[in-house]
Coordinates of C-alpha atoms in Angstrom, one line a residue:
X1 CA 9.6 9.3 30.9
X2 CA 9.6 12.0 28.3
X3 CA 9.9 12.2 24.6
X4 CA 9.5 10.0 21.4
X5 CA 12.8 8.0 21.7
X6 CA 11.2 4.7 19.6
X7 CA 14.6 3.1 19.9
X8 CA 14.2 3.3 24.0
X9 CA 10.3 2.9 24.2
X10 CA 10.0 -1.0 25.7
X11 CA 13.1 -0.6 28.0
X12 CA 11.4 2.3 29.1
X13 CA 7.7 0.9 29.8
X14 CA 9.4 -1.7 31.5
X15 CA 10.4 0.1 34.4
X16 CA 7.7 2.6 34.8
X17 CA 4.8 2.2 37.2
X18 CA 3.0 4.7 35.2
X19 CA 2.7 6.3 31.3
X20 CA 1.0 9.3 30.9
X21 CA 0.5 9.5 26.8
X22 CA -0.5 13.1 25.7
X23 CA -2.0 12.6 22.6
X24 CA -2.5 16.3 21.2
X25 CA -4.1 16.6 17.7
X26 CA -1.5 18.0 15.4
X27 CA -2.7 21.4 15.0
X28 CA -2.1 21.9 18.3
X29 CA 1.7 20.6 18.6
X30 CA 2.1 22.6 15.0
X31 CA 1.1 25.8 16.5
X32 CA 2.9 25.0 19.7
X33 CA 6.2 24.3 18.3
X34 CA 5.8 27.6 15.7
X35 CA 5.0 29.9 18.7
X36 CA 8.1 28.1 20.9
X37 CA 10.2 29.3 18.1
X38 CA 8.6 32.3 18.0
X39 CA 9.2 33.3 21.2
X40 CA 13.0 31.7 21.7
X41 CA 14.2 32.6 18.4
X42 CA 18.2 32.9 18.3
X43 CA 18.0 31.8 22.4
X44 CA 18.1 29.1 24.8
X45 CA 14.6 28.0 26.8
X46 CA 14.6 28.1 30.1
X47 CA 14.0 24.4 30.0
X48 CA 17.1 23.9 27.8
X49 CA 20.8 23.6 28.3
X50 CA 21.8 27.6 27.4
X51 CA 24.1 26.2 24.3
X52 CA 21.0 24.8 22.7
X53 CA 19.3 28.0 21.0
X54 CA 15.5 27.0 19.8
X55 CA 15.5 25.9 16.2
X56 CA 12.8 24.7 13.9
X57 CA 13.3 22.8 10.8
X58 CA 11.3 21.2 7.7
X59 CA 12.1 17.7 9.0
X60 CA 10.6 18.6 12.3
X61 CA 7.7 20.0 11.3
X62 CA 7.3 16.8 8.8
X63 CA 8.0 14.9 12.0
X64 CA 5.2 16.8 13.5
X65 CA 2.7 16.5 11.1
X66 CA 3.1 12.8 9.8
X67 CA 3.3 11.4 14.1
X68 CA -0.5 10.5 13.7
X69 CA -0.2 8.6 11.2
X70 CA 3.5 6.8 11.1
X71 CA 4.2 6.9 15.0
X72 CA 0.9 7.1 17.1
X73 CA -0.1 3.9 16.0
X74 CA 2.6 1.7 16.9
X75 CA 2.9 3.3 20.3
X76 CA -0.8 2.9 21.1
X77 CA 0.0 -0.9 20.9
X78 CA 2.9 -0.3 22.6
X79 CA 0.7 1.2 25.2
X80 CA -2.0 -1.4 25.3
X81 CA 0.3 -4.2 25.7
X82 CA 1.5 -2.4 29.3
X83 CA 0.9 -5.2 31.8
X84 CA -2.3 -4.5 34.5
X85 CA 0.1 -3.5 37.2
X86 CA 0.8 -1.2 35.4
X87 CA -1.2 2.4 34.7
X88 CA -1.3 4.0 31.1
X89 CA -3.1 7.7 31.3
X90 CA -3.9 9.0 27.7
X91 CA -4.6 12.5 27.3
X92 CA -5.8 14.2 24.2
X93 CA -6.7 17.9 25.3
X94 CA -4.9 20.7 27.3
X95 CA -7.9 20.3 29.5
X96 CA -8.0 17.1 30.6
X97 CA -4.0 17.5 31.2
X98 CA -5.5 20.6 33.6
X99 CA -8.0 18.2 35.7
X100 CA -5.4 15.4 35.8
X101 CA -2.9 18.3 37.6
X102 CA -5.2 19.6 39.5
X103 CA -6.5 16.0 40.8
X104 CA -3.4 14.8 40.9
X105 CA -2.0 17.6 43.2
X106 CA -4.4 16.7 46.2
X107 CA -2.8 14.0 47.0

């Protein structure tokens, strides 16, 4: 599953096997999101529909910076309610989402 769709969240865990959580420190999805818009300004991603030009907005950023605090919480209990068949991966660094890859990819 992808995304920060609250409204969807437990319908969602429901039905996954496994939740890979990639818990960046702000900064990092700030400067991500700037340099996105940076480099797509006035045009689509290539991981976008081509009518949907990159944009970047106060209420986004706000988003962005207030996540640790308003939304994080309440999905990390979210998280640690998953039931024991189930596996939860939390990732907090670029580099640990680079060893996961590359271990994952053996298989």
């Amino acid at each position: 599953m992808d995304g920060n769709y609250s409204a969807t969240l437990d319908i969602r865990l429901s039905v996954a096997d496994t939740v890979i959580f990639l818990d960046f420190p702000r900064l990092l999805c700030l400067s991500r999101v700037i340099k996105r818009r940076l480099m797509y300004a006035g045009k689509s991603r290539p991981d976008m529909a081509s009518d949907c030009p990159e944009r970047l907005n106060w209420e986004f950023l706000k988003y962005i910076w207030s996540y640790p605090i308003i939304r994080r919480p309440g999905i990390l209990e979210k998280l640690s309610q998953v039931t024991p068949n189930r596996q939860v991966i939390i990732l907090c660094k670029p580099t640990e989402v680079r060893e996961f890859l590359q271990n994952i990819s053996r298989y």
